[in-house]
Amino acid sequence: MNHVYLDNAATTPMRPEVIQTMVEVMQTEFGNASSTHSFGRSAKNILETSRKTIARLLGCEAREIIFTANATEATNWILKSVVRDLGIKRIITSPAEHHATLYTVKQLEQEFGVQVAYLPIMPTGNIDYVALEQLLQDEMPTLVTLMHVNNETGCILDIERTGLLCRSHKALFHCDTVQSIGKTAFNLHHLPIDFAVASAHKFHGPKGVGFAYISKQVVLKPLIVGGEQEKGLRAGTEAVHQIAGMTKALEMDYTSLEHDSNYIASLKAYCLEQLQTHFPEVKMNGENTFYNILNVVLPFSEDKTAMILFNLDMKGIAVSRGSACQSGSIKPSHVLASFLKEEDLKKPSLRISFSCFNTKEDIDALISGLKGV
Ligand code: PLP
């Protein structure tokens, strides 16, 4: 059976060069980066070179990049620390955020009595900027947390507009950039952002490693204690091979960004065109979406909703109904529920997400798989 992977918003295949880099580091650089002997110093050198490379690629300073196990950890740390250590009393977010954000915010509401405001999601799938501006008029110590590219719909936040609103009302801005880092150019120092987060497995790097960008204007305290690693901000022996792999992946993504993004955008356009040809009533969820994510409502009956992924999976085709953590469930996705009409919510929605490793043949296989459902 041919395998077709069209679920790149859940995770991406690793680039062979990334695996090669990791193997080399594992074979030759097993030292503990905190040791002072030559083995340790050599590992430390890889760590700090990686930090500098990531900072150069994203337009910030090396000291503003803190390595973590993934973006969920980075988001937990940032949101918890701003409430606990910086006196934030209110969090403004949206119901369409990833659970890494939503569950952390809920916990902070329950345990610290933080006030939480959820921005409405417009029928386009985007946040209501006017509502954000209105809420910010009340100048209590506030953090705004909104994602750049929505992992289910691909809807894009205007980071500049959001960040400037935050700046003009002295609110901190945490942006979940998991779906966009490595896929679009960033100059973090030119953007009005205080915090950003990334997970390497979303951009052809390994799982189990990510980072937080913490603007040098803000001083956080650690969530994980027990050592002086990462300047005491994130204790625990650093996974040097993972970090080296993540850095290699990001370097390669940015080297081929223009070519890859154009290619992926052309695959998305072809997929939409094919869907419209074979299922004329298909509708897109969200407007002006990111070039690698296509979320559609299919004109199938409600009873097919639960079976559609299973049917495609039997044919070796991997797509998703929502984020990976929910895809086994038949509950409608919380993201789509935040802006779709009831009747569309009952119909099967599919998230098809592409990478530079996909081909038109993958899309043809998906279309023929859908025709057989
Ligand atoms: N934020 C977004 C937008 C995501 O898509 C994901 C992963 O699906 C996460 C956060 C969490 O990433 P991880 O599970 O790698 O920590």
Short mmCIF file of C-alpha atoms and ligand atoms in Angstrom, two decimals:
data_model
loop_
_atom_site.label_atom_id
_atom_site.label_comp_id
_atom_site.label_asym_id
_atom_site.label_seq_id
_atom_site.Cartn_x
_atom_site.Cartn_y
_atom_site.Cartn_z
CA MET A 1 0.00 0.00 0.00
CA ASN A 2 1.20 3.49 -0.88
CA HIS A 3 1.47 5.83 2.10
CA VAL A 4 0.41 9.42 1.69
CA TYR A 5 1.19 11.85 4.50
CA LEU A 6 -0.87 15.03 4.40
CA ASP A 7 -0.87 15.84 8.12
CA ASN A 8 2.14 18.13 8.35
CA ALA A 9 0.50 20.50 10.83
CA ALA A 10 0.54 17.60 13.33
CA THR A 11 4.18 16.79 12.72
CA THR A 12 6.64 16.71 9.82
CA PRO A 13 9.05 14.08 8.53
CA MET A 14 12.64 14.80 9.51
CA ARG A 15 15.04 15.89 6.81
CA PRO A 16 17.74 13.24 6.20
CA GLU A 17 20.45 15.88 6.79
CA VAL A 18 18.94 16.58 10.21
CA ILE A 19 19.12 12.90 11.14
CA GLN A 20 22.72 12.81 9.89
CA THR A 21 23.66 15.82 12.06
CA MET A 22 22.04 14.24 15.11
CA VAL A 23 23.79 10.92 14.59
CA GLU A 24 27.15 12.67 14.31
CA VAL A 25 26.53 14.61 17.52
CA MET A 26 25.38 11.48 19.35
CA GLN A 27 28.45 9.59 18.22
CA THR A 28 31.04 12.23 18.97
CA GLU A 29 29.56 14.77 21.38
CA PHE A 30 28.24 12.81 24.33
CA GLY A 31 29.69 15.19 26.91
CA ASN A 32 27.46 16.95 29.43
CA ALA A 33 27.36 20.59 28.37
CA SER A 34 27.72 21.62 32.03
CA SER A 35 31.00 19.70 32.53
CA THR A 36 34.12 21.82 32.53
CA HIS A 37 36.42 19.27 30.85
CA SER A 38 36.98 19.16 27.09
CA PHE A 39 34.04 16.80 26.44
CA GLY A 40 31.69 19.17 28.22
CA ARG A 41 33.17 22.27 26.62
CA SER A 42 32.77 20.76 23.19
CA ALA A 43 29.08 19.93 23.84
CA LYS A 44 28.59 23.42 25.27
CA ASN A 45 30.09 24.85 22.10
CA ILE A 46 27.46 23.05 19.97
CA LEU A 47 24.75 24.33 22.27
CA GLU A 48 25.85 27.94 22.11
CA THR A 49 26.55 27.85 18.37
CA SER A 50 23.02 26.48 17.89
CA ARG A 51 21.58 29.26 20.01
CA LYS A 52 23.46 31.89 17.97
CA THR A 53 22.33 30.33 14.69
CA ILE A 54 18.67 30.26 15.72
CA ALA A 55 18.90 33.85 16.96
CA ARG A 56 20.49 34.97 13.67
CA LEU A 57 17.78 33.19 11.65
CA LEU A 58 15.00 34.82 13.67
CA GLY A 59 16.48 38.27 14.15
CA CYS A 60 17.05 38.32 17.89
CA GLU A 61 19.90 37.90 20.36
CA ALA A 62 21.21 34.48 21.40
CA ARG A 63 20.45 35.19 25.08
CA GLU A 64 16.76 35.56 24.16
CA ILE A 65 16.50 31.91 23.02
CA ILE A 66 15.91 29.35 25.81
CA PHE A 67 15.80 25.66 24.87
CA THR A 68 12.87 23.60 26.13
CA ALA A 69 11.41 20.13 25.47
CA ASN A 70 8.69 21.56 23.22
CA ALA A 71 6.36 24.50 22.69
CA THR A 72 3.83 23.25 25.25
CA GLU A 73 6.46 23.49 27.96
CA ALA A 74 7.57 26.92 26.72
CA THR A 75 3.99 28.24 26.76
CA ASN A 76 3.31 26.78 30.22
CA TRP A 77 6.46 28.43 31.52
CA ILE A 78 5.78 31.86 30.02
CA LEU A 79 2.11 32.09 31.01
CA LYS A 80 2.71 30.78 34.52
CA SER A 81 5.72 32.98 35.15
CA VAL A 82 4.08 36.23 34.01
CA VAL A 83 1.23 35.63 36.45
CA ARG A 84 3.36 34.37 39.34
CA ASP A 85 6.36 36.69 38.94
CA LEU A 86 5.30 39.74 36.92
CA GLY A 87 1.93 40.51 38.52
CA ILE A 88 -0.22 39.88 35.43
CA LYS A 89 -3.87 40.00 36.55
CA ARG A 90 -5.65 39.40 33.26
CA ILE A 91 -5.08 37.19 30.21
CA ILE A 92 -6.74 37.97 26.88
CA THR A 93 -6.88 35.01 24.52
CA SER A 94 -9.27 33.36 22.06
CA PRO A 95 -11.32 30.14 22.05
CA ALA A 96 -9.44 29.03 18.90
CA GLU A 97 -6.02 28.68 20.59
CA HIS A 98 -4.17 25.40 20.98
CA HIS A 99 -4.88 23.48 24.20
CA ALA A 100 -1.29 24.17 25.29
CA THR A 101 -2.49 27.73 25.81
CA LEU A 102 -6.15 27.17 26.72
CA TYR A 103 -5.51 24.59 29.44
CA THR A 104 -2.69 26.64 30.95
CA VAL A 105 -4.91 29.71 31.05
CA LYS A 106 -7.72 27.70 32.67
CA GLN A 107 -5.33 26.44 35.33
CA LEU A 108 -4.15 29.98 36.04
CA GLU A 109 -7.74 31.14 36.32
CA GLN A 110 -8.55 28.38 38.82
CA GLU A 111 -5.36 28.52 40.87
CA PHE A 112 -4.38 32.20 40.75
CA GLY A 113 -7.75 33.87 40.15
CA VAL A 114 -6.47 35.46 36.94
CA GLN A 115 -9.21 37.19 34.97
CA VAL A 116 -9.60 35.64 31.50
CA ALA A 117 -11.21 37.28 28.46
CA TYR A 118 -11.87 35.32 25.25
CA LEU A 119 -12.00 37.32 22.02
CA PRO A 120 -14.79 36.44 19.59
CA ILE A 121 -13.77 34.63 16.38
CA MET A 122 -15.18 36.20 13.22
CA PRO A 123 -16.80 34.09 10.44
CA THR A 124 -13.45 34.44 8.58
CA GLY A 125 -11.77 32.45 11.38
CA ASN A 126 -9.82 35.50 12.58
CA ILE A 127 -9.97 37.26 15.93
CA ASP A 128 -11.98 40.44 16.37
CA TYR A 129 -9.30 43.18 16.58
CA VAL A 130 -11.89 45.80 17.57
CA ALA A 131 -12.89 43.70 20.58
CA LEU A 132 -9.21 43.38 21.49
CA GLU A 133 -8.73 47.14 21.35
CA GLN A 134 -11.82 47.70 23.48
CA LEU A 135 -10.69 45.22 26.12
CA LEU A 136 -7.24 46.78 26.25
CA GLN A 137 -8.76 50.19 27.14
CA ASP A 138 -9.02 48.84 30.67
CA GLU A 139 -5.35 49.12 31.53
CA MET A 140 -4.95 46.43 34.19
CA PRO A 141 -1.73 44.34 34.08
CA THR A 142 -2.49 42.18 31.05
CA LEU A 143 -0.92 39.53 28.84
CA VAL A 144 -2.39 38.84 25.41
CA THR A 145 -1.80 35.31 24.11
CA LEU A 146 -2.78 34.59 20.49
CA MET A 147 -1.39 32.21 17.92
CA HIS A 148 0.21 33.41 14.69
CA VAL A 149 -1.03 30.63 12.38
CA ASN A 150 -3.94 28.54 13.58
CA ASN A 151 -2.95 24.86 13.51
CA GLU A 152 -6.40 23.70 12.37
CA THR A 153 -7.52 26.36 9.90
CA GLY A 154 -4.30 28.13 8.92
CA CYS A 155 -5.93 31.49 9.74
CA ILE A 156 -3.26 34.14 10.21
CA LEU A 157 -3.01 36.67 13.03
CA ASP A 158 -1.76 40.13 12.13
CA ILE A 159 1.16 40.07 14.58
CA GLU A 160 2.14 43.67 13.88
CA ARG A 161 -1.35 45.04 14.52
CA THR A 162 -1.89 42.89 17.63
CA GLY A 163 1.53 43.66 19.08
CA LEU A 164 1.21 47.41 18.49
CA LEU A 165 -2.18 47.41 20.23
CA CYS A 166 -0.56 45.57 23.15
CA ARG A 167 2.37 48.01 23.26
CA SER A 168 0.13 51.06 23.23
CA HIS A 169 -1.77 49.68 26.23
CA LYS A 170 1.31 48.34 28.06
CA ALA A 171 0.14 44.73 27.75
CA LEU A 172 2.60 41.87 27.23
CA PHE A 173 2.19 39.80 24.05
CA HIS A 174 2.84 36.03 23.85
CA CYS A 175 2.51 34.66 20.34
CA ASP A 176 2.26 30.92 19.71
CA THR A 177 4.41 30.73 16.57
CA VAL A 178 4.54 26.92 16.44
CA GLN A 179 2.99 26.68 12.97
CA SER A 180 4.93 29.55 11.41
CA ILE A 181 8.53 29.37 12.65
CA GLY A 182 10.60 27.83 9.86
CA LYS A 183 7.77 28.48 7.40
CA THR A 184 7.87 32.25 7.13
CA ALA A 185 10.59 34.84 7.72
CA PHE A 186 10.80 36.43 11.17
CA ASN A 187 12.66 39.41 12.50
CA LEU A 188 11.70 39.19 16.15
CA HIS A 189 13.36 42.48 17.07
CA HIS A 190 11.28 44.29 14.48
CA LEU A 191 8.06 42.73 15.72
CA PRO A 192 6.16 43.98 18.78
CA ILE A 193 6.34 40.55 20.47
CA ASP A 194 7.53 39.75 24.00
CA PHE A 195 7.36 35.95 23.79
CA ALA A 196 7.30 33.37 21.00
CA VAL A 197 7.51 29.55 21.09
CA ALA A 198 8.53 26.74 18.74
CA SER A 199 8.63 22.93 18.49
CA ALA A 200 11.26 21.47 16.16
CA HIS A 201 9.09 18.58 14.94
CA LYS A 202 6.80 21.05 13.16
CA PHE A 203 9.63 22.14 10.86
CA HIS A 204 11.34 18.85 9.89
CA GLY A 205 13.35 18.62 13.10
CA PRO A 206 13.22 16.04 15.91
CA LYS A 207 10.47 15.62 18.50
CA GLY A 208 11.13 16.46 22.13
CA VAL A 209 12.89 19.78 21.59
CA GLY A 210 11.79 23.35 21.10
CA PHE A 211 12.51 26.81 22.38
CA ALA A 212 11.09 29.96 23.89
CA TYR A 213 11.96 33.45 22.69
CA ILE A 214 11.91 35.73 25.71
CA SER A 215 12.51 39.38 24.82
CA LYS A 216 15.46 40.78 26.75
CA GLN A 217 13.10 43.50 28.08
CA VAL A 218 11.32 40.87 30.21
CA VAL A 219 12.76 38.86 33.08
CA LEU A 220 11.07 35.55 33.87
CA LYS A 221 11.71 33.08 36.65
CA PRO A 222 12.09 29.34 35.97
CA LEU A 223 9.26 26.82 36.02
CA ILE A 224 11.66 23.87 36.21
CA VAL A 225 14.36 24.17 38.85
CA GLY A 226 17.27 21.91 39.77
CA GLY A 227 20.31 23.18 37.89
CA GLU A 228 21.98 26.14 36.28
CA GLN A 229 21.34 25.11 32.68
CA GLU A 230 19.89 27.76 30.37
CA LYS A 231 21.09 30.46 32.80
CA GLY A 232 19.05 28.82 35.53
CA LEU A 233 15.82 29.41 33.58
CA ARG A 234 15.27 25.79 32.58
CA ALA A 235 17.07 23.21 34.68
CA GLY A 236 18.02 19.77 33.33
CA THR A 237 20.86 18.47 31.16
CA GLU A 238 20.44 19.84 27.66
CA ALA A 239 19.71 17.38 24.82
CA VAL A 240 22.60 18.54 22.66
CA HIS A 241 21.84 16.21 19.74
CA GLN A 242 18.20 17.33 19.63
CA ILE A 243 19.19 20.97 19.74
CA ALA A 244 21.77 20.47 16.98
CA GLY A 245 19.10 18.68 14.88
CA MET A 246 16.57 21.44 15.47
CA THR A 247 19.11 24.07 14.42
CA LYS A 248 20.03 22.17 11.25
CA ALA A 249 16.32 21.86 10.39
CA LEU A 250 15.69 25.57 10.87
CA GLU A 251 18.76 26.50 8.82
CA MET A 252 17.62 24.26 5.98
CA ASP A 253 14.03 25.57 6.15
CA TYR A 254 15.21 29.14 5.81
CA THR A 255 17.70 28.33 3.06
CA SER A 256 14.94 26.92 0.84
CA LEU A 257 12.06 29.03 2.18
CA GLU A 258 11.21 30.86 -1.01
CA HIS A 259 11.28 27.77 -3.19
CA ASP A 260 9.48 25.54 -0.68
CA SER A 261 6.76 28.02 0.22
CA ASN A 262 5.94 28.64 -3.46
CA TYR A 263 5.90 24.92 -4.15
CA ILE A 264 3.70 24.14 -1.12
CA ALA A 265 1.31 26.99 -2.03
CA SER A 266 0.98 25.51 -5.52
CA LEU A 267 0.11 22.10 -4.01
CA LYS A 268 -2.54 23.69 -1.82
CA ALA A 269 -4.04 25.51 -4.84
CA TYR A 270 -4.07 22.25 -6.82
CA CYS A 271 -5.74 20.40 -3.95
CA LEU A 272 -8.47 23.02 -3.61
CA GLU A 273 -9.06 23.03 -7.36
CA GLN A 274 -9.34 19.22 -7.41
CA LEU A 275 -11.71 19.22 -4.44
CA GLN A 276 -13.89 21.83 -6.14
CA THR A 277 -13.93 19.82 -9.37
CA HIS A 278 -14.89 16.53 -7.73
CA PHE A 279 -17.00 17.87 -4.83
CA PRO A 280 -18.48 21.15 -6.13
CA GLU A 281 -20.15 21.98 -2.82
CA VAL A 282 -16.92 21.82 -0.82
CA LYS A 283 -16.35 24.91 1.38
CA MET A 284 -13.17 26.28 2.89
CA ASN A 285 -13.05 26.89 6.63
CA GLY A 286 -11.35 30.23 7.25
CA GLU A 287 -10.26 32.96 4.85
CA ASN A 288 -6.79 34.03 3.65
CA THR A 289 -5.19 31.02 5.26
CA PHE A 290 -1.51 30.09 5.53
CA TYR A 291 0.05 28.42 2.49
CA ASN A 292 0.44 24.93 3.98
CA ILE A 293 -2.95 24.33 5.64
CA LEU A 294 -6.28 23.70 3.92
CA ASN A 295 -9.34 23.06 6.07
CA VAL A 296 -12.55 22.18 4.24
CA VAL A 297 -16.13 21.12 4.94
CA LEU A 298 -17.02 18.22 2.69
CA PRO A 299 -20.52 17.86 1.29
CA PHE A 300 -20.96 14.42 2.87
CA SER A 301 -23.77 13.27 5.10
CA GLU A 302 -23.38 13.50 8.88
CA ASP A 303 -23.11 9.73 9.30
CA LYS A 304 -19.87 9.76 7.31
CA THR A 305 -18.21 12.20 9.72
CA ALA A 306 -16.91 9.60 12.14
CA MET A 307 -15.75 7.16 9.46
CA ILE A 308 -14.01 9.40 6.98
CA LEU A 309 -10.56 9.42 8.61
CA PHE A 310 -10.74 5.70 9.21
CA ASN A 311 -11.67 5.07 5.57
CA LEU A 312 -8.79 7.19 4.31
CA ASP A 313 -6.40 5.60 6.79
CA MET A 314 -7.36 2.15 5.43
CA LYS A 315 -6.11 3.44 2.07
CA GLY A 316 -2.84 4.65 3.60
CA ILE A 317 -3.80 8.33 3.52
CA ALA A 318 -3.12 10.45 6.60
CA VAL A 319 -5.08 13.66 7.05
CA SER A 320 -6.76 15.04 10.12
CA ARG A 321 -10.02 16.40 11.41
CA GLY A 322 -8.43 18.80 13.84
CA SER A 323 -5.35 18.88 15.97
CA ALA A 324 -3.70 15.45 16.40
CA CYS A 325 -4.66 15.26 20.07
CA GLN A 326 -8.37 15.40 19.15
CA SER A 327 -8.42 13.50 15.90
CA GLY A 328 -9.50 10.21 17.51
CA SER A 329 -12.56 11.93 18.89
CA ILE A 330 -15.79 12.58 17.03
CA LYS A 331 -16.43 15.75 19.04
CA PRO A 332 -16.34 18.80 16.77
CA SER A 333 -13.08 20.66 17.01
CA HIS A 334 -13.10 23.56 19.49
CA VAL A 335 -11.49 25.75 16.82
CA LEU A 336 -14.18 25.12 14.20
CA ALA A 337 -16.89 25.34 16.88
CA SER A 338 -15.68 28.87 17.63
CA PHE A 339 -16.77 30.24 14.24
CA LEU A 340 -18.65 27.73 12.06
CA LYS A 341 -22.41 27.55 11.74
CA GLU A 342 -24.10 24.62 13.48
CA GLU A 343 -25.05 22.92 10.18
CA ASP A 344 -21.46 23.02 8.87
CA LEU A 345 -20.10 21.79 12.17
CA LYS A 346 -22.07 18.56 11.78
CA LYS A 347 -20.56 17.83 8.37
CA PRO A 348 -17.10 16.26 8.01
CA SER A 349 -14.30 18.79 8.02
CA LEU A 350 -10.83 17.80 6.92
CA ARG A 351 -7.51 19.44 7.66
CA ILE A 352 -5.06 18.76 4.86
CA SER A 353 -1.58 20.08 5.60
CA PHE A 354 1.35 19.99 3.20
CA SER A 355 5.12 20.01 3.26
CA CYS A 356 7.87 20.22 0.66
CA PHE A 357 7.93 16.40 0.60
CA ASN A 358 4.40 16.15 -0.85
CA THR A 359 3.60 15.78 -4.53
CA LYS A 360 0.57 16.25 -6.79
CA GLU A 361 0.25 12.44 -6.82
CA ASP A 362 -0.42 12.56 -3.06
CA ILE A 363 -3.32 14.89 -3.73
CA ASP A 364 -4.63 12.69 -6.54
CA ALA A 365 -4.56 9.76 -4.10
CA LEU A 366 -6.50 11.80 -1.53
CA ILE A 367 -9.15 12.77 -4.08
CA SER A 368 -9.59 9.20 -5.26
CA GLY A 369 -9.72 8.07 -1.61
CA LEU A 370 -12.44 10.63 -0.87
CA LYS A 371 -14.43 9.56 -3.91
CA GLY A 372 -14.51 6.05 -2.46
CA VAL A 373 -15.86 7.16 0.95
N1 PLP B 1 0.71 25.32 19.42
C1 PLP B 1 0.32 24.97 18.17
C2 PLP B 1 -0.25 26.01 17.27
C3 PLP B 1 0.46 23.66 17.74
O1 PLP B 1 0.07 23.31 16.51
C4 PLP B 1 1.02 22.71 18.63
C5 PLP B 1 1.11 21.29 18.22
O2 PLP B 1 0.19 20.76 17.63
C6 PLP B 1 1.42 23.15 19.89
C7 PLP B 1 1.25 24.45 20.25
C8 PLP B 1 2.06 22.20 20.85
O3 PLP B 1 3.25 21.68 20.32
P1 PLP B 1 4.02 20.48 21.08
O4 PLP B 1 3.02 19.38 21.26
O5 PLP B 1 5.13 20.12 20.17
O6 PLP B 1 4.47 21.04 22.38
#
